[in-house]
């Protein structure tokens, strides 16, 4: 009985911590018109073409980041576990660098390194730099997720089984490894998605029309709209994650179950 | 020429030698087991045949082609793992068809072949299931079917049954043997279970510490072990300390009781201490065998009921002797504490060389007895 009470108690404390600010933001966002509750602020946000553009821009950027990150991380984590297990701590350390190196430093070193190349003198080039930076930011989450996913399956025997059946490395990666770390990959992808959608520093420094800088600009020029935007982006991000999950569900169901 | 030839294979990992001086010729359709204790190099040798490890020295020839430098995915060898290693993301049917899909065979052919294999392993209704929905025994049958689907030149199995419980192990090993006979596929089977090796194999390769101790049929390996190691590793064995009385006529004494072995002890002289090895099933209660016999008397120390047989431990002054009786509900087995006499033929005595070196062969007298 008492145990039950305490679990509920902590659940409610946690939920309050999470929901009260959200509710306060929501409540505030409804007070754009004096003396009444209205969705005027929402209408203002949604009618702003910049909102749609920047959200769509960041959405695409996030997807590109996830795809590239997965293509880099999965083969790397796989190969390290299969053939270079002693390098695992080293690789893990490298993937954690984004926690150590501030985003400002990262973006300036990138800009310096690639200055006077096509990467820095065009909008598309800068976008490539942006995605590149985000891929690096995603490493800690993606690598850990994939590494754990790989540990849950016997990659040694699966690899050798596939090899003895005639499979080459590409086939093994595409048909055996990727499908089996798909679920793990998704969890890394969600975090990456959320980070990219809200990222400000790098996008601003590279002068990209991303959602983060847009939110920031709005916050400094308006009163009620930023709150409405926060609620909208919160809902949209969750919706996007739900959509990604739905797409991945088929594969997920197949790999699930005891092993 | 033999179908599979391993010529002077040698494999070391850094400074440690895993396999050395390994020579083996396997005929087409033969079922050969690698038998030996943990760490003796069975898996390493199998993995070299499969191509997952490269021999440090030596050649591997399959069907007349030197495959020593061929990568594993070009060798066309079926492999079955202890861990089953089924692809968790694929159905049973997709698992079995995987190799054929990679070989870009037409879909209709793949479907037909998968169905055929499902029938062979008696799992026709299971094609749509996923591996996690199968029992261990079923998973291993699927793994076998998957390995066979590509019609491999060789089938390699590395302790395929050791993760299963005893009952399934016995029935599945029979099934493996039947399928192997039916398809006539050349097979190498790794196990540390001697009973399994005996029940399955045309020939057994007994290994110890990276070397071959003996190659022979189960009958040969069991009855005529070539080395002390084989004698003690394969089957249970009574080792009795004895002293040579007259080497020329093969007369020894065991704690004062005279025992004759079938052949002269050419390598020994009177007064030498030797080890006699006797299989438990070759010892009987006194009075049950005609002809010339050895007799030993002692006290029954322990009686173990093992179902179809009853194993009795007989204590002499310092030696212990195990022997087996068939279970018979009409006959009371010997009672602990009672004094009894047992008998065995001179041919039942193997004389093991006194040197402890495992490579030292048993004296010729024993190897040619019986
Ligand atoms: N990749 C490796 N690196 C270093 N040493 C290895 C490697 N693989 C095997 N060995 C060593 O080679 C020897 C033979 O190993 P192997 O796996 O072939 O034994 P095994 O007969 O299959 O034993 P088990 O019955 O336990 O499976 C062992 O001493 C093992 O430690
Ligand atoms: Mg092994």
XYZ file of C-alpha atoms in Angstrom, chain B residues 1-365:
365
model
C 42.124 -38.156 -54.286
C 40.209 -37.290 -51.182
C 37.387 -34.764 -51.354
C 38.690 -32.572 -48.547
C 42.362 -32.453 -47.727
C 44.037 -30.590 -44.914
C 47.763 -30.638 -45.497
C 50.191 -29.730 -42.728
C 47.870 -27.150 -41.261
C 49.354 -24.929 -38.633
C 47.713 -22.054 -36.839
C 49.057 -19.781 -34.157
C 47.526 -16.746 -32.518
C 50.481 -14.566 -31.657
C 52.778 -16.762 -29.638
C 50.234 -19.420 -28.773
C 49.819 -22.392 -31.057
C 46.205 -23.434 -31.566
C 46.642 -26.145 -34.208
C 49.784 -27.822 -35.458
C 50.766 -30.470 -37.917
C 47.198 -31.236 -38.857
C 46.799 -33.671 -41.741
C 43.461 -35.090 -42.729
C 41.860 -36.522 -45.833
C 38.075 -36.813 -45.927
C 36.295 -38.817 -48.590
C 33.238 -37.592 -50.449
C 30.081 -38.230 -48.422
C 31.987 -39.077 -45.276
C 30.895 -37.960 -41.808
C 33.939 -37.024 -39.744
C 33.919 -35.721 -36.166
C 36.535 -33.652 -34.414
C 36.545 -34.786 -30.812
C 38.604 -33.367 -27.998
C 38.571 -31.404 -24.767
C 37.904 -27.680 -24.592
C 40.580 -25.531 -26.193
C 42.163 -28.334 -28.225
C 41.661 -26.488 -31.517
C 38.531 -28.101 -32.944
C 36.735 -24.845 -33.678
C 39.887 -23.218 -35.009
C 40.392 -26.061 -37.484
C 36.758 -25.934 -38.572
C 36.962 -22.168 -39.033
C 40.010 -22.590 -41.217
C 38.082 -24.994 -43.437
C 35.219 -22.489 -43.595
C 37.636 -19.657 -44.365
C 37.019 -17.550 -41.257
C 40.601 -18.081 -40.131
C 43.645 -18.261 -42.317
C 46.118 -21.046 -41.560
C 49.547 -19.799 -40.534
C 50.905 -22.552 -42.759
C 49.528 -25.442 -44.784
C 46.979 -25.942 -47.560
C 43.294 -26.706 -47.679
C 42.024 -28.521 -50.752
C 38.339 -29.014 -51.458
C 37.328 -31.165 -54.417
C 40.732 -30.736 -56.002
C 40.764 -26.943 -55.671
C 43.149 -25.181 -53.327
C 40.904 -22.852 -51.311
C 43.473 -21.747 -48.743
C 43.209 -18.135 -49.914
C 39.559 -18.132 -50.961
C 37.308 -15.861 -48.844
C 34.513 -17.643 -46.930
C 31.715 -16.308 -49.101
C 33.238 -17.946 -52.187
C 33.799 -21.388 -50.711
C 30.253 -22.689 -50.899
C 30.391 -24.315 -47.493
C 27.379 -24.744 -45.230
C 27.964 -23.872 -41.615
C 25.863 -24.583 -38.531
C 26.673 -22.745 -35.308
C 26.184 -23.621 -31.680
C 24.241 -20.357 -31.300
C 22.002 -21.193 -34.328
C 22.781 -17.722 -35.737
C 19.438 -17.377 -37.494
C 18.762 -13.893 -38.833
C 16.262 -12.493 -36.298
C 14.736 -10.084 -38.805
C 13.754 -12.799 -41.276
C 11.117 -15.500 -41.260
C 12.097 -19.158 -41.274
C 11.478 -19.314 -45.010
C 13.567 -16.187 -45.660
C 16.355 -17.555 -43.512
C 16.450 -20.780 -45.494
C 16.218 -18.924 -48.797
C 18.871 -16.336 -47.895
C 21.787 -18.054 -49.635
C 19.761 -18.686 -52.770
C 18.602 -15.077 -52.869
C 22.201 -13.933 -52.709
C 23.041 -16.293 -55.542
C 20.230 -14.525 -57.475
C 18.241 -17.660 -58.148
C 14.741 -17.134 -59.562
C 12.023 -16.651 -56.943
C 10.107 -19.747 -58.021
C 13.172 -21.930 -57.601
C 13.863 -20.448 -54.164
C 10.299 -21.091 -53.057
C 10.400 -24.698 -54.218
C 13.734 -25.366 -52.564
C 12.655 -23.756 -49.290
C 9.530 -25.914 -49.256
C 11.552 -29.017 -49.941
C 13.934 -28.241 -47.083
C 11.099 -27.428 -44.703
C 9.744 -30.868 -45.503
C 13.117 -32.505 -44.893
C 13.364 -30.945 -41.435
C 9.672 -31.714 -40.719
C 8.742 -28.067 -40.273
C 6.518 -27.363 -43.240
C 4.026 -25.312 -41.221
C 6.686 -23.057 -39.739
C 7.827 -21.123 -42.808
C 6.131 -17.869 -41.776
C 7.378 -17.834 -38.201
C 10.237 -15.767 -36.893
C 13.192 -17.407 -35.139
C 12.166 -16.104 -31.724
C 8.908 -18.020 -32.075
C 10.736 -21.356 -32.296
C 12.225 -23.701 -29.715
C 15.977 -24.230 -29.657
C 15.721 -27.569 -31.423
C 13.522 -26.090 -34.140
C 15.882 -23.155 -34.601
C 18.798 -25.491 -35.076
C 16.877 -27.508 -37.654
C 16.171 -24.304 -39.546
C 19.854 -23.415 -39.336
C 20.675 -26.817 -40.794
C 18.172 -26.314 -43.615
C 19.598 -22.862 -44.299
C 23.093 -24.304 -44.586
C 21.894 -27.091 -46.872
C 19.810 -24.850 -49.130
C 22.811 -23.646 -51.118
C 23.810 -27.237 -51.848
C 27.200 -26.737 -50.270
C 30.225 -28.842 -51.041
C 30.815 -29.351 -47.351
C 28.685 -29.140 -44.243
C 30.430 -27.927 -41.095
C 28.781 -28.114 -37.684
C 30.346 -26.639 -34.553
C 28.792 -28.225 -31.462
C 25.332 -27.724 -32.943
C 23.537 -29.575 -30.161
C 25.317 -28.418 -27.044
C 22.775 -25.711 -26.245
C 19.901 -28.220 -26.285
C 18.619 -30.548 -23.604
C 19.521 -34.227 -23.572
C 16.376 -35.669 -25.159
C 16.287 -33.288 -28.109
C 20.006 -33.692 -28.505
C 19.680 -37.429 -29.057
C 16.773 -37.197 -31.493
C 18.204 -34.279 -33.423
C 21.564 -35.930 -33.855
C 19.802 -38.916 -35.400
C 17.947 -36.534 -37.683
C 21.172 -34.814 -38.703
C 22.727 -38.159 -39.505
C 19.745 -39.284 -41.582
C 19.651 -36.064 -43.578
C 23.391 -36.281 -44.117
C 23.074 -39.853 -45.445
C 20.096 -38.943 -47.590
C 21.950 -36.058 -49.239
C 25.334 -37.751 -49.204
C 26.966 -34.520 -48.132
C 30.525 -34.523 -46.815
C 30.303 -33.404 -43.200
C 32.626 -32.296 -40.429
C 31.139 -32.254 -36.973
C 32.830 -30.671 -33.978
C 31.966 -31.948 -30.526
C 33.478 -32.560 -27.142
C 30.851 -35.219 -26.441
C 32.366 -38.617 -27.192
C 29.039 -40.374 -27.219
C 27.808 -37.979 -29.888
C 30.955 -38.492 -31.945
C 30.642 -42.287 -31.727
C 26.955 -42.357 -32.583
C 27.319 -40.137 -35.649
C 30.658 -40.559 -37.283
C 32.175 -42.653 -39.993
C 35.496 -41.589 -38.571
C 36.587 -39.635 -35.530
C 39.560 -37.314 -35.295
C 40.604 -37.243 -31.653
C 42.495 -34.056 -30.828
C 44.427 -32.799 -27.867
C 46.331 -29.561 -27.461
C 46.203 -28.657 -31.131
C 47.368 -32.043 -32.390
C 45.712 -35.092 -33.839
C 45.940 -38.000 -31.418
C 44.190 -40.559 -33.553
C 42.029 -40.846 -36.641
C 39.800 -43.879 -36.886
C 36.322 -45.347 -36.903
C 34.448 -45.157 -33.602
C 35.148 -48.878 -33.210
C 38.872 -48.417 -33.682
C 39.165 -45.354 -31.503
C 37.226 -46.949 -28.680
C 38.730 -50.415 -28.775
C 42.244 -49.655 -29.960
C 43.170 -46.232 -28.672
C 46.464 -45.207 -30.214
C 47.634 -43.077 -27.323
C 47.205 -42.824 -23.622
C 45.234 -39.639 -24.127
C 42.723 -41.312 -26.454
C 42.363 -44.256 -24.095
C 41.481 -42.046 -21.190
C 39.441 -39.432 -23.086
C 37.206 -41.766 -25.084
C 34.933 -43.812 -22.867
C 35.551 -44.614 -19.227
C 38.558 -46.642 -18.324
C 39.914 -48.374 -15.255
C 43.550 -47.555 -14.716
C 45.241 -50.113 -12.474
C 48.795 -50.014 -11.195
C 50.557 -53.327 -11.790
C 54.057 -54.762 -11.607
C 55.605 -56.865 -14.360
C 56.412 -60.395 -13.254
C 57.420 -61.991 -16.545
C 57.518 -59.681 -19.533
C 57.990 -62.495 -22.076
C 54.659 -64.158 -21.345
C 52.802 -60.992 -20.351
C 52.419 -61.829 -16.689
C 51.910 -59.023 -14.180
C 50.744 -58.760 -10.632
C 48.114 -56.444 -9.245
C 48.539 -56.135 -5.493
C 49.683 -59.724 -5.258
C 47.047 -61.173 -7.586
C 48.406 -62.504 -10.875
C 47.022 -61.102 -14.122
C 47.885 -62.134 -17.663
C 47.786 -59.769 -20.625
C 47.345 -61.114 -24.133
C 50.771 -60.207 -25.522
C 54.371 -60.154 -24.349
C 55.396 -56.838 -22.831
C 58.220 -56.153 -25.228
C 58.958 -52.690 -23.881
C 59.158 -53.712 -20.245
C 61.249 -55.841 -17.947
C 60.400 -57.788 -14.839
C 59.839 -55.507 -11.863
C 58.653 -52.527 -13.973
C 55.607 -50.649 -12.758
C 52.981 -50.332 -15.482
C 49.399 -49.104 -15.915
C 46.762 -51.541 -17.041
C 43.669 -50.087 -18.664
C 40.426 -52.060 -18.703
C 37.038 -50.935 -20.000
C 34.298 -51.353 -17.367
C 32.060 -53.307 -19.722
C 34.756 -55.982 -20.256
C 34.735 -56.949 -16.595
C 32.185 -59.497 -15.400
C 31.199 -61.198 -12.186
C 33.132 -64.373 -11.616
C 31.838 -67.497 -13.316
C 30.110 -65.942 -16.292
C 32.853 -66.419 -18.905
C 34.562 -69.572 -20.147
C 38.143 -69.854 -21.338
C 41.235 -68.353 -19.833
C 40.406 -65.454 -17.537
C 42.026 -63.169 -15.025
C 40.431 -62.893 -11.622
C 40.618 -60.109 -9.077
C 39.013 -60.122 -5.664
C 38.032 -57.109 -3.619
C 35.355 -55.396 -1.600
C 32.320 -53.713 -3.141
C 32.530 -50.036 -2.213
C 29.704 -48.476 -4.140
C 26.845 -49.479 -6.435
C 25.340 -46.905 -8.809
C 22.088 -47.634 -10.582
C 22.234 -46.043 -14.055
C 19.070 -47.490 -15.535
C 19.967 -50.123 -18.083
C 23.268 -50.790 -16.378
C 24.500 -50.946 -12.811
C 27.993 -49.613 -12.196
C 29.909 -51.195 -9.345
C 33.050 -49.869 -7.700
C 35.319 -52.577 -6.407
C 38.089 -51.671 -3.997
C 41.356 -53.600 -3.958
C 43.941 -52.563 -1.405
C 44.881 -49.393 -3.277
C 43.410 -49.732 -6.789
C 39.794 -49.081 -7.659
C 37.984 -51.007 -10.347
C 34.701 -49.952 -11.941
C 32.639 -52.488 -13.802
C 29.169 -52.658 -15.319
C 26.371 -55.191 -14.896
C 23.243 -55.217 -16.983
C 20.215 -54.306 -14.942
C 18.162 -57.367 -14.059
C 15.194 -57.005 -11.688
C 15.420 -60.746 -10.834
C 19.003 -60.447 -9.609
C 20.072 -58.432 -6.656
C 23.182 -56.402 -7.486
C 26.250 -56.897 -5.241
C 25.867 -55.241 -1.875
C 28.353 -52.642 -0.634
C 30.727 -54.191 1.860
C 30.557 -57.691 0.424
C 33.609 -59.441 -0.983
C 33.401 -60.521 -4.591
C 35.632 -61.748 -7.398
C 35.475 -60.377 -10.919
C 37.001 -61.706 -14.104
C 38.168 -60.377 -17.441
C 39.946 -61.778 -20.479
C 43.666 -61.175 -21.017
C 42.661 -59.395 -24.246
C 40.707 -56.826 -22.242
C 43.903 -55.434 -20.710
C 45.492 -52.478 -22.468
C 49.020 -51.715 -21.361
C 49.666 -47.992 -21.350
C 53.181 -46.734 -21.769
C 54.747 -45.596 -18.544
C 55.761 -42.212 -19.982
C 53.086 -39.669 -19.221
C 53.488 -37.996 -22.615
C 50.113 -38.086 -24.291
C 51.613 -38.802 -27.688
C 53.206 -42.033 -26.534
C 51.439 -44.975 -28.120
C 50.177 -47.915 -26.165
C 52.445 -50.901 -26.530
C 51.754 -52.974 -29.600
C 50.475 -55.821 -27.465
